[in-house]
Amino acid sequence: LGYMKVAFPLMLMSIVVSTVYLLFWHHYHGLVSLLGTLAAGAVLWLISIPLNNLLLRTEETSARKVLSKYREA
């Protein structure tokens, strides 16, 4: 159930984003849609860099906490 609480909203968001993208591609096929796709990819890539660093840092500190509790026992 915990997995479902996280995965279901992400699935819905993915479906909405995919539908909007397909409608955009269908109506504006050609150079406009190609440039829009490249621009959206570049923006997502730029957003993912700090987000990945933040997530990896929190996972690392969580792992250190677990490891330190394990060593204490």
One Martini backbone bead per residue (centre of mass of N, CA, C, O) as a GRO file, in nm:
protein
   73
    1LEU     BB    1   0.056   0.065  -0.018
    2GLY     BB    2   0.300   0.256  -0.014
    3TYR     BB    3   0.365   0.231  -0.314
    4MET     BB    4   0.090   0.334  -0.421
    5LYS     BB    5   0.112   0.627  -0.305
    6VAL     BB    6   0.354   0.693  -0.500
    7ALA     BB    7   0.289   0.566  -0.792
    8PHE     BB    8   0.009   0.677  -0.880
    9PRO     BB    9   0.070   0.982  -0.922
   10LEU     BB   10   0.301   0.930  -1.124
   11MET     BB   11   0.129   0.790  -1.336
   12LEU     BB   12  -0.067   1.022  -1.391
   13MET     BB   13   0.148   1.227  -1.474
   14SER     BB   14   0.259   1.063  -1.711
   15ILE     BB   15  -0.003   1.054  -1.877
   16VAL     BB   16  -0.043   1.358  -1.910
   17VAL     BB   17   0.228   1.429  -2.041
   18SER     BB   18   0.199   1.232  -2.282
   19THR     BB   19  -0.062   1.348  -2.400
   20VAL     BB   20   0.037   1.634  -2.450
   21TYR     BB   21   0.270   1.555  -2.634
   22LEU     BB   22   0.102   1.409  -2.855
   23LEU     BB   23  -0.077   1.652  -2.926
   24PHE     BB   24   0.149   1.841  -3.006
   25TRP     BB   25   0.270   1.660  -3.230
   26HIS     BB   26   0.008   1.639  -3.403
   27HIS     BB   27  -0.041   1.957  -3.450
   28TYR     BB   28   0.303   2.030  -3.466
   29HIS     BB   29   0.436   1.906  -3.697
   30GLY     BB   30   0.785   1.930  -3.705
   31LEU     BB   31   0.997   2.177  -3.615
   32VAL     BB   32   0.844   2.272  -3.364
   33SER     BB   33   0.833   1.996  -3.216
   34LEU     BB   34   1.134   1.942  -3.214
   35LEU     BB   35   1.218   2.197  -3.053
   36GLY     BB   36   1.031   2.142  -2.811
   37THR     BB   37   1.160   1.872  -2.731
   38LEU     BB   38   1.447   1.978  -2.685
   39ALA     BB   39   1.373   2.190  -2.472
   40ALA     BB   40   1.240   1.999  -2.267
   41GLY     BB   41   1.490   1.819  -2.228
   42ALA     BB   42   1.678   2.042  -2.124
   43VAL     BB   43   1.512   2.124  -1.878
   44LEU     BB   44   1.502   1.846  -1.742
   45TRP     BB   45   1.806   1.813  -1.717
   46LEU     BB   46   1.855   2.069  -1.539
   47ILE     BB   47   1.666   1.973  -1.307
   48SER     BB   48   1.803   1.687  -1.241
   49ILE     BB   49   2.073   1.760  -1.116
   50PRO     BB   50   1.992   1.877  -0.831
   51LEU     BB   51   1.796   1.649  -0.759
   52ASN     BB   52   1.999   1.418  -0.754
   53ASN     BB   53   2.186   1.536  -0.540
   54LEU     BB   54   1.974   1.549  -0.317
   55LEU     BB   55   1.893   1.247  -0.313
   56LEU     BB   56   2.176   1.128  -0.267
   57ARG     BB   57   2.233   1.273   0.000
   58THR     BB   58   1.993   1.154   0.164
   59GLU     BB   59   2.070   0.857   0.124
   60GLU     BB   60   2.349   0.875   0.256
   61THR     BB   61   2.253   0.967   0.538
   62SER     BB   62   2.067   0.727   0.590
   63ALA     BB   63   2.288   0.510   0.570
   64ARG     BB   64   2.460   0.621   0.802
   65LYS     BB   65   2.251   0.588   1.027
   66VAL     BB   66   2.215   0.285   1.001
   67LEU     BB   67   2.514   0.209   1.037
   68SER     BB   68   2.550   0.336   1.321
   69LYS     BB   69   2.332   0.162   1.461
   70TYR     BB   70   2.468  -0.110   1.394
   71ARG     BB   71   2.741  -0.053   1.543
   72GLU     BB   72   2.616  -0.009   1.831
   73ALA     BB   73   2.491  -0.314   1.858
   0.00000   0.00000   0.00000
